[in-house]
N, CA and C atoms as an extended XYZ file, in Angstrom:
384
Properties=species:S:1:pos:R:3:atomname:S:1:resname:S:1:resid:I:1 pbc="F F F"
N       -88.422      -72.317     -198.879 N   MET     1
C       -87.503      -72.700     -197.829 CA  MET     1
C       -88.027      -73.915     -197.067 C   MET     1
N       -89.333      -73.932     -196.775 N   ARG     2
C       -89.928      -75.035     -196.020 CA  ARG     2
C       -89.798      -76.354     -196.800 C   ARG     2
N       -90.020      -76.309     -198.122 N   ILE     3
C       -89.902      -77.505     -198.959 CA  ILE     3
C       -88.465      -78.003     -198.942 C   ILE     3
N       -87.516      -77.085     -199.015 N   TYR     4
C       -86.104      -77.441     -198.976 CA  TYR     4
C       -85.769      -78.147     -197.667 C   TYR     4
N       -86.245      -77.611     -196.536 N   ARG     5
C       -85.983      -78.225     -195.232 CA  ARG     5
C       -86.556      -79.627     -195.152 C   ARG     5
N       -87.781      -79.805     -195.654 N   ARG     6
C       -88.403      -81.137     -195.631 CA  ARG     6
C       -87.614      -82.117     -196.476 C   ARG     6
N       -87.187      -81.695     -197.646 N   ALA     7
C       -86.408      -82.581     -198.520 CA  ALA     7
C       -85.081      -82.933     -197.869 C   ALA     7
N       -84.423      -81.956     -197.270 N   LEU     8
C       -83.157      -82.198     -196.591 CA  LEU     8
C       -83.353      -83.140     -195.412 C   LEU     8
N       -84.389      -82.923     -194.620 N   THR     9
C       -84.672      -83.789     -193.472 CA  THR     9
C       -84.929      -85.216     -193.924 C   THR     9
N       -85.729      -85.394     -194.964 N   ALA    10
C       -86.023      -86.740     -195.475 CA  ALA    10
C       -84.756      -87.417     -195.962 C   ALA    10
N       -83.887      -86.674     -196.640 N   ALA    11
C       -82.637      -87.248     -197.136 CA  ALA    11
C       -81.734      -87.662     -195.985 C   ALA    11
N       -81.628      -86.828     -194.964 N   LEU    12
C       -80.788      -87.164     -193.809 CA  LEU    12
C       -81.308      -88.374     -193.055 C   LEU    12
N       -82.620      -88.473     -192.879 N   ILE    13
C       -83.208      -89.636     -192.205 CA  ILE    13
C       -82.918      -90.894     -193.010 C   ILE    13
N       -83.067      -90.800     -194.309 N   SER    14
C       -82.804      -91.941     -195.179 CA  SER    14
C       -81.359      -92.396     -195.049 C   SER    14
N       -80.422      -91.457     -195.093 N   LEU    15
C       -79.016      -91.810     -194.971 CA  LEU    15
C       -78.699      -92.367     -193.593 C   LEU    15
N       -79.252      -91.781     -192.553 N   ALA    16
C       -78.986      -92.256     -191.195 CA  ALA    16
C       -79.505      -93.663     -191.010 C   ALA    16
N       -80.679      -93.954     -191.536 N   ALA    17
C       -81.255      -95.284     -191.378 CA  ALA    17
C       -80.404      -96.329     -192.078 C   ALA    17
N       -79.856      -96.012     -193.240 N   CYS    18
C       -79.062      -96.979     -193.981 CA  CYS    18
C       -77.649      -97.087     -193.428 C   CYS    18
N       -77.064      -95.988     -193.034 N   LYS    19
C       -75.682      -95.986     -192.584 CA  LYS    19
C       -75.476      -96.833     -191.347 C   LYS    19
N       -76.427      -96.836     -190.426 N   GLY    20
C       -76.238      -97.551     -189.184 CA  GLY    20
C       -76.743      -98.974     -189.197 C   GLY    20
N       -77.225      -99.466     -190.326 N   ALA    21
C       -77.810     -100.804     -190.387 CA  ALA    21
C       -76.801     -101.848     -189.945 C   ALA    21
N       -77.226     -102.752     -189.090 N   THR    22
C       -76.340     -103.804     -188.618 CA  THR    22
C       -76.783     -105.177     -189.084 C   THR    22
N       -77.881     -105.240     -189.795 N   SER    23
C       -78.384     -106.517     -190.262 CA  SER    23
C       -77.475     -107.097     -191.331 C   SER    23
N       -77.316     -108.409     -191.336 N   PRO    24
C       -76.537     -109.022     -192.413 CA  PRO    24
C       -77.236     -108.895     -193.757 C   PRO    24
N       -78.506     -108.488     -193.754 N   TYR    25
C       -79.263     -108.370     -194.985 CA  TYR    25
C       -79.095     -107.019     -195.652 C   TYR    25
N       -78.442     -106.072     -195.001 N   GLY    26
C       -78.212     -104.770     -195.600 CA  GLY    26
C       -79.434     -103.872     -195.558 C   GLY    26
N       -79.375     -102.799     -196.315 N   CYS    27
C       -80.437     -101.812     -196.332 CA  CYS    27
C       -80.829     -101.559     -197.772 C   CYS    27
N       -81.924     -102.150     -198.199 N   ALA    28
C       -82.368     -102.024     -199.585 CA  ALA    28
C       -83.860     -101.759     -199.592 C   ALA    28
N       -84.496     -101.882     -200.730 N   GLY    29
C       -85.952     -101.734     -200.797 CA  GLY    29
C       -86.390     -100.344     -200.424 C   GLY    29
N       -87.211     -100.215     -199.379 N   ASN    30
C       -87.789      -98.925     -199.032 CA  ASN    30
C       -87.040      -98.214     -197.914 C   ASN    30
N       -85.783      -98.488     -197.726 N   CYS    31
C       -85.018      -97.869     -196.654 CA  CYS    31
C       -85.138      -96.350     -196.751 C   CYS    31
N       -85.611      -95.751     -195.693 N   GLY    32
C       -85.771      -94.309     -195.672 CA  GLY    32
C       -87.214      -93.876     -195.852 C   GLY    32
N       -88.078      -94.734     -196.381 N   SER    33
C       -89.486      -94.369     -196.472 CA  SER    33
C       -90.140      -94.632     -195.129 C   SER    33
N       -91.333      -94.118     -194.934 N   GLN    34
C       -91.996      -94.330     -193.649 CA  GLN    34
C       -92.508      -95.753     -193.497 C   GLN    34
N       -93.003      -96.348     -194.577 N   VAL    35
C       -93.496      -97.723     -194.469 CA  VAL    35
C       -92.301      -98.619     -194.192 C   VAL    35
N       -92.382      -99.371     -193.116 N   GLY    36
C       -91.287     -100.258     -192.758 CA  GLY    36
C       -90.269      -99.631     -191.835 C   GLY    36
N       -90.530      -98.426     -191.335 N   ASN    37
C       -89.640      -97.815     -190.354 CA  ASN    37
C       -90.306      -97.853     -188.991 C   ASN    37
N       -89.555      -98.288     -187.995 N   VAL    38
C       -90.072      -98.428     -186.638 CA  VAL    38
C       -89.163      -97.657     -185.684 C   VAL    38
N       -89.768      -96.801     -184.858 N   THR    39
C       -89.017      -96.086     -183.831 CA  THR    39
C       -88.880      -96.983     -182.613 C   THR    39
N       -87.654      -97.089     -182.106 N   VAL    40
C       -87.393      -97.820     -180.874 CA  VAL    40
C       -87.338      -96.772     -179.774 C   VAL    40
N       -88.332      -96.799     -178.890 N   GLY    41
C       -88.424      -95.793     -177.841 CA  GLY    41
C       -88.036      -96.333     -176.484 C   GLY    41
N       -88.392      -95.596     -175.436 N   ASN    42
C       -88.030      -95.967     -174.072 CA  ASN    42
C       -88.451      -97.399     -173.768 C   ASN    42
N       -89.720      -97.704     -173.828 N   VAL    43
C       -90.191      -99.091     -173.694 CA  VAL    43
C       -91.321      -99.281     -174.700 C   VAL    43
N       -91.024      -99.003     -175.975 N   PHE    44
C       -92.028      -99.204     -177.017 CA  PHE    44
C       -91.380      -99.288     -178.391 C   PHE    44
N       -92.069      -99.994     -179.280 N   PHE    45
C       -91.817      -99.955     -180.717 CA  PHE    45
C       -92.998      -99.208     -181.313 C   PHE    45
N       -92.745      -98.259     -182.216 N   LYS    46
C       -93.827      -97.480     -182.816 CA  LYS    46
C       -93.608      -97.372     -184.324 C   LYS    46
N       -94.636      -97.747     -185.101 N   SER    47
C       -94.579      -97.621     -186.551 CA  SER    47
C       -94.546      -96.150     -186.929 C   SER    47
N       -93.562      -95.745     -187.721 N   VAL    48
C       -93.487      -94.371     -188.194 CA  VAL    48
C       -94.616      -94.120     -189.185 C   VAL    48
N       -95.001      -95.142     -189.932 N   HIS    49
C       -96.012      -95.010     -190.981 CA  HIS    49
C       -97.421      -94.788     -190.435 C   HIS    49
N       -97.832      -95.627     -189.470 N   ASN    50
C       -99.234      -95.563     -189.043 CA  ASN    50
C       -99.429      -95.298     -187.550 C   ASN    50
N       -98.359      -95.148     -186.796 N   GLY    51
C       -98.470      -94.805     -185.382 CA  GLY    51
C       -98.818      -95.954     -184.454 C   GLY    51
N       -99.003      -97.166     -184.986 N   SER    52
C       -99.318      -98.296     -184.097 CA  SER    52
C       -98.127      -98.555     -183.175 C   SER    52
N       -98.437      -98.991     -181.964 N   GLN    53
C       -97.397      -99.127     -180.944 CA  GLN    53
C       -97.703     -100.318     -180.049 C   GLN    53
N       -96.695     -101.126     -179.782 N   ASN    54
C       -96.778     -102.273     -178.863 CA  ASN    54
C       -98.069     -103.083     -178.981 C   ASN    54
N       -98.380     -103.687     -180.090 N   PRO    55
C       -97.395     -103.951     -181.131 CA  PRO    55
C       -97.381     -102.876     -182.212 C   PRO    55
N       -96.170     -102.601     -182.698 N   ALA    56
C       -96.026     -101.791     -183.910 CA  ALA    56
C       -96.343     -102.744     -185.057 C   ALA    56
N       -97.272     -102.377     -185.923 N   VAL    57
C       -97.678     -103.261     -187.016 CA  VAL    57
C       -97.409     -102.566     -188.343 C   VAL    57
N       -96.623     -103.207     -189.196 N   ASP    58
C       -96.347     -102.673     -190.521 CA  ASP    58
C       -96.563     -103.756     -191.566 C   ASP    58
N       -97.143     -103.367     -192.690 N   THR    59
C       -97.306     -104.261     -193.831 CA  THR    59
C       -96.400     -103.743     -194.933 C   THR    59
N       -95.529     -104.607     -195.433 N   VAL    60
C       -94.581     -104.224     -196.469 CA  VAL    60
C       -94.653     -105.211     -197.623 C   VAL    60
N       -94.102     -104.808     -198.747 N   ALA    61
C       -94.051     -105.678     -199.917 CA  ALA    61
C       -92.858     -106.627     -199.799 C   ALA    61
N       -92.958     -107.728     -200.474 N   LEU    62
C       -91.875     -108.693     -200.553 CA  LEU    62
C       -90.596     -107.994     -201.006 C   LEU    62
N       -89.491     -108.289     -200.374 N   LEU    63
C       -88.168     -107.722     -200.621 CA  LEU    63
C       -88.005     -106.292     -200.128 C   LEU    63
N       -88.962     -105.765     -199.383 N   ASP    64
C       -88.795     -104.454     -198.765 CA  ASP    64
C       -87.984     -104.592     -197.484 C   ASP    64
N       -87.485     -103.470     -197.023 N   THR    65
C       -86.673     -103.415     -195.819 CA  THR    65
C       -87.474     -102.802     -194.682 C   THR    65
N       -87.357     -103.379     -193.507 N   VAL    66
C       -87.887     -102.753     -192.295 CA  VAL    66
C       -86.668     -102.289     -191.505 C   VAL    66
N       -86.685     -101.021     -191.101 N   THR    67
C       -85.565     -100.439     -190.371 CA  THR    67
C       -86.049      -99.952     -189.011 C   THR    67
N       -85.411     -100.432     -187.952 N   TRP    68
C       -85.696      -99.982     -186.597 CA  TRP    68
C       -84.639      -98.943     -186.255 C   TRP    68
N       -85.081      -97.760     -185.768 N   VAL    69
C       -84.159      -96.672     -185.434 CA  VAL    69
C       -84.375      -96.280     -183.976 C   VAL    69
N       -83.307      -96.284     -183.205 N   TRP    70
C       -83.363      -95.909     -181.790 CA  TRP    70
C       -83.613      -94.412     -181.706 C   TRP    70
N       -84.756      -94.031     -181.140 N   GLY    71
C       -85.134      -92.633     -181.036 CA  GLY    71
C       -84.400      -91.898     -179.938 C   GLY    71
N       -83.884      -92.611     -178.979 N   ALA    72
C       -83.144      -92.029     -177.859 CA  ALA    72
C       -82.221      -93.113     -177.314 C   ALA    72
N       -81.312      -92.710     -176.480 N   ALA    73
C       -80.410      -93.686     -175.874 CA  ALA    73
C       -81.209      -94.632     -174.980 C   ALA    73
N       -80.877      -95.885     -175.008 N   GLY    74
C       -81.533      -96.900     -174.188 CA  GLY    74
C       -81.243      -98.271     -174.771 C   GLY    74
N       -80.989      -99.249     -173.927 N   SER    75
C       -80.613     -100.583     -174.384 CA  SER    75
C       -81.816     -101.364     -174.890 C   SER    75
N       -81.757     -101.733     -176.174 N   HIS    76
C       -82.806     -102.521     -176.815 CA  HIS    76
C       -82.179     -103.393     -177.894 C   HIS    76
N       -82.868     -104.451     -178.252 N   GLY    77
C       -82.466     -105.304     -179.363 CA  GLY    77
C       -83.716     -105.822     -180.050 C   GLY    77
N       -83.599     -106.189     -181.304 N   ILE    78
C       -84.727     -106.719     -182.058 CA  ILE    78
C       -84.586     -108.231     -182.052 C   ILE    78
N       -85.601     -108.917     -181.557 N   GLN    79
C       -85.542     -110.367     -181.379 CA  GLN    79
C       -86.744     -111.025     -182.048 C   GLN    79
N       -86.501     -111.866     -183.037 N   SER    80
C       -87.567     -112.594     -183.711 CA  SER    80
C       -88.208     -113.570     -182.731 C   SER    80
N       -89.541     -113.630     -182.726 N   THR    81
C       -90.229     -114.558     -181.819 CA  THR    81
C       -91.000     -115.633     -182.575 C   THR    81
N       -90.870     -115.670     -183.890 N   GLY    82
C       -91.546     -116.688     -184.682 CA  GLY    82
C       -90.895     -118.050     -184.505 C   GLY    82
N       -91.613     -119.091     -184.878 N   THR    83
C       -91.071     -120.440     -184.824 CA  THR    83
C       -91.169     -121.050     -186.200 C   THR    83
N       -90.079     -121.402     -186.848 N   PRO    84
C       -88.708     -121.134     -186.387 CA  PRO    84
C       -88.394     -119.644     -186.491 C   PRO    84
N       -87.257     -119.241     -185.906 N   LEU    85
C       -86.871     -117.837     -185.983 CA  LEU    85
C       -86.760     -117.453     -187.442 C   LEU    85
N       -87.384     -116.355     -187.816 N   VAL    86
C       -87.491     -116.016     -189.222 CA  VAL    86
C       -86.500     -114.944     -189.681 C   VAL    86
N       -85.847     -114.271     -188.763 N   PHE    87
C       -84.758     -113.382     -189.138 CA  PHE    87
C       -83.768     -113.355     -187.984 C   PHE    87
N       -82.526     -113.013     -188.291 N   LYS    88
C       -81.492     -112.998     -187.267 CA  LYS    88
C       -81.736     -111.849     -186.305 C   LYS    88
N       -81.428     -112.077     -185.046 N   ASN    89
C       -81.634     -111.065     -184.014 CA  ASN    89
C       -80.503     -110.040     -184.046 C   ASN    89
N       -80.845     -108.801     -183.699 N   SER    90
C       -79.823     -107.760     -183.630 CA  SER    90
C       -79.042     -107.910     -182.329 C   SER    90
N       -77.917     -107.250     -182.273 N   VAL    91
C       -77.215     -107.128     -181.005 CA  VAL    91
C       -77.957     -106.080     -180.190 C   VAL    91
N       -77.756     -106.065     -178.892 N   VAL    92
C       -78.360     -105.026     -178.059 CA  VAL    92
C       -77.551     -103.750     -178.281 C   VAL    92
N       -78.264     -102.672     -178.651 N   MET    93
C       -77.623     -101.385     -178.899 CA  MET    93
C       -78.241     -100.347     -177.965 C   MET    93
N       -77.504      -99.283     -177.686 N   SER    94
C       -78.044      -98.289     -176.766 CA  SER    94
C       -77.889      -96.851     -177.242 C   SER    94
N       -77.152      -96.594     -178.280 N   ALA    95
C       -76.933      -95.214     -178.732 CA  ALA    95
C       -78.129      -94.706     -179.537 C   ALA    95
N       -78.505      -93.453     -179.291 N   ALA    96
C       -79.549      -92.820     -180.090 CA  ALA    96
C       -79.131      -92.841     -181.554 C   ALA    96
N       -80.094      -93.038     -182.449 N   ASN    97
C       -79.895      -93.102     -183.894 CA  ASN    97
C       -79.222      -94.381     -184.368 C   ASN    97
N       -79.020      -95.360     -183.472 N   SER    98
C       -78.575      -96.673     -183.930 CA  SER    98
C       -79.693      -97.239     -184.784 C   SER    98
N       -79.367      -98.154     -185.679 N   SER    99
C       -80.421      -98.740     -186.501 CA  SER    99
C       -80.110     -100.195     -186.818 C   SER    99
N       -81.155     -100.907     -187.158 N   TYR   100
C       -81.075     -102.308     -187.539 CA  TYR   100
C       -82.067     -102.511     -188.671 C   TYR   100
N       -81.639     -103.145     -189.745 N   ALA   101
C       -82.507     -103.305     -190.911 CA  ALA   101
C       -82.550     -104.759     -191.358 C   ALA   101
N       -83.734     -105.176     -191.805 N   VAL   102
C       -83.922     -106.523     -192.327 CA  VAL   102
C       -84.701     -106.441     -193.630 C   VAL   102
N       -84.201     -107.117     -194.666 N   VAL   103
C       -84.928     -107.267     -195.920 CA  VAL   103
C       -85.738     -108.554     -195.797 C   VAL   103
N       -87.047     -108.461     -195.972 N   PHE   104
C       -87.911     -109.631     -195.850 CA  PHE   104
C       -88.071     -110.284     -197.214 C   PHE   104
N       -87.537     -111.510     -197.335 N   LYS   105
C       -87.464     -112.208     -198.616 CA  LYS   105
C       -88.554     -113.243     -198.812 C   LYS   105
N       -89.395     -113.455     -197.795 N   THR   106
C       -90.466     -114.444     -197.875 CA  THR   106
C       -91.745     -113.832     -197.316 C   THR   106
N       -92.859     -114.021     -198.021 N   ALA   107
C       -94.154     -113.516     -197.534 CA  ALA   107
C       -94.520     -114.236     -196.245 C   ALA   107
N       -95.207     -113.523     -195.367 N   GLY   108
C       -95.646     -114.120     -194.106 CA  GLY   108
C       -95.846     -113.066     -193.045 C   GLY   108
N       -96.123     -113.532     -191.836 N   THR   109
C       -96.302     -112.648     -190.685 CA  THR   109
C       -95.177     -112.932     -189.703 C   THR   109
N       -94.437     -111.903     -189.363 N   TYR   110
C       -93.251     -112.024     -188.529 CA  TYR   110
C       -93.446     -111.245     -187.230 C   TYR   110
N       -93.296     -111.907     -186.120 N   THR   111
C       -93.424     -111.255     -184.820 CA  THR   111
C       -92.032     -111.041     -184.229 C   THR   111
N       -91.929     -109.985     -183.432 N   TYR   112
C       -90.657     -109.699     -182.786 CA  TYR   112
C       -90.908     -108.998     -181.464 C   TYR   112
N       -89.879     -108.944     -180.643 N   GLN   113
C       -89.934     -108.232     -179.369 CA  GLN   113
C       -88.541     -107.695     -179.057 C   GLN   113
N       -88.470     -106.884     -178.022 N   CYS   114
C       -87.189     -106.348     -177.565 CA  CYS   114
C       -86.431     -107.455     -176.833 C   CYS   114
N       -85.150     -107.589     -177.138 N   ALA   115
C       -84.327     -108.603     -176.484 CA  ALA   115
C       -84.097     -108.285     -175.005 C   ALA   115
N       -84.292     -107.032     -174.621 N   VAL   116
C       -84.086     -106.622     -173.222 CA  VAL   116
C       -85.411     -106.605     -172.459 C   VAL   116
N       -86.466     -106.058     -173.063 N   HIS   117
C       -87.745     -105.847     -172.372 CA  HIS   117
C       -88.801     -106.911     -172.674 C   HIS   117
N       -88.503     -107.836     -173.551 N   GLY   118
C       -89.429     -108.931     -173.855 CA  GLY   118
C       -90.785     -108.469     -174.331 C   GLY   118
N       -91.836     -109.050     -173.771 N   SER   119
C       -93.199     -108.799     -174.244 CA  SER   119
C       -93.718     -107.389     -173.927 C   SER   119
N       -92.948     -106.581     -173.210 N   ALA   120
C       -93.338     -105.186     -172.973 CA  ALA   120
C       -93.138     -104.344     -174.240 C   ALA   120
N       -92.324     -104.840     -175.171 N   MET   121
C       -92.065     -104.149     -176.446 CA  MET   121
C       -92.216     -105.172     -177.558 C   MET   121
N       -93.277     -105.022     -178.375 N   THR   122
C       -93.536     -106.016     -179.417 CA  THR   122
C       -93.865     -105.357     -180.752 C   THR   122
N       -93.780     -106.168     -181.790 N   GLY   123
C       -94.149     -105.701     -183.123 CA  GLY   123
C       -94.456     -106.848     -184.056 C   GLY   123
N       -95.078     -106.493     -185.176 N   ILE   124
C       -95.465     -107.469     -186.188 CA  ILE   124
C       -95.148     -106.863     -187.554 C   ILE   124
N       -94.537     -107.656     -188.412 N   VAL   125
C       -94.324     -107.247     -189.796 CA  VAL   125
C       -95.066     -108.240     -190.675 C   VAL   125
N       -95.971     -107.717     -191.506 N   VAL   126
C       -96.719     -108.542     -192.459 CA  VAL   126
C       -96.097     -108.280     -193.823 C   VAL   126
N       -95.631     -109.344     -194.463 N   VAL   127
C       -94.985     -109.227     -195.771 CA  VAL   127
C       -95.894     -109.854     -196.809 C   VAL   127
N       -96.239     -109.080     -197.838 N   ARG   128
C       -97.133     -109.583     -198.903 CA  ARG   128
C       -96.420     -109.589     -200.226 C   ARG   128
């Protein structure tokens, strides 16, 4: 029974992360896995994979997807801070379980912050 619950939970998280994606890049690659998933919290970004927070730091493979999922209601947006901007910014969303996904098509280091809270909420995605 416990294995069934875990499998069901993983499947639901995967579907929720992909269904709510608002990125023009869609939801592909590792959507639903822990690597590349970031929880958007009250005033923090937190890597689901390794627990790093403000900055949330994730290393993903080329063409993988990073998905940010709002853990609770609260106004936040994902804003690229690289020069030049390396991915399109999300709209500000506030509903719990909202999500935003980006497929990273070029290797490099990408910095981002919350469009509402600025440098109080930061993250880094390393693409290899």
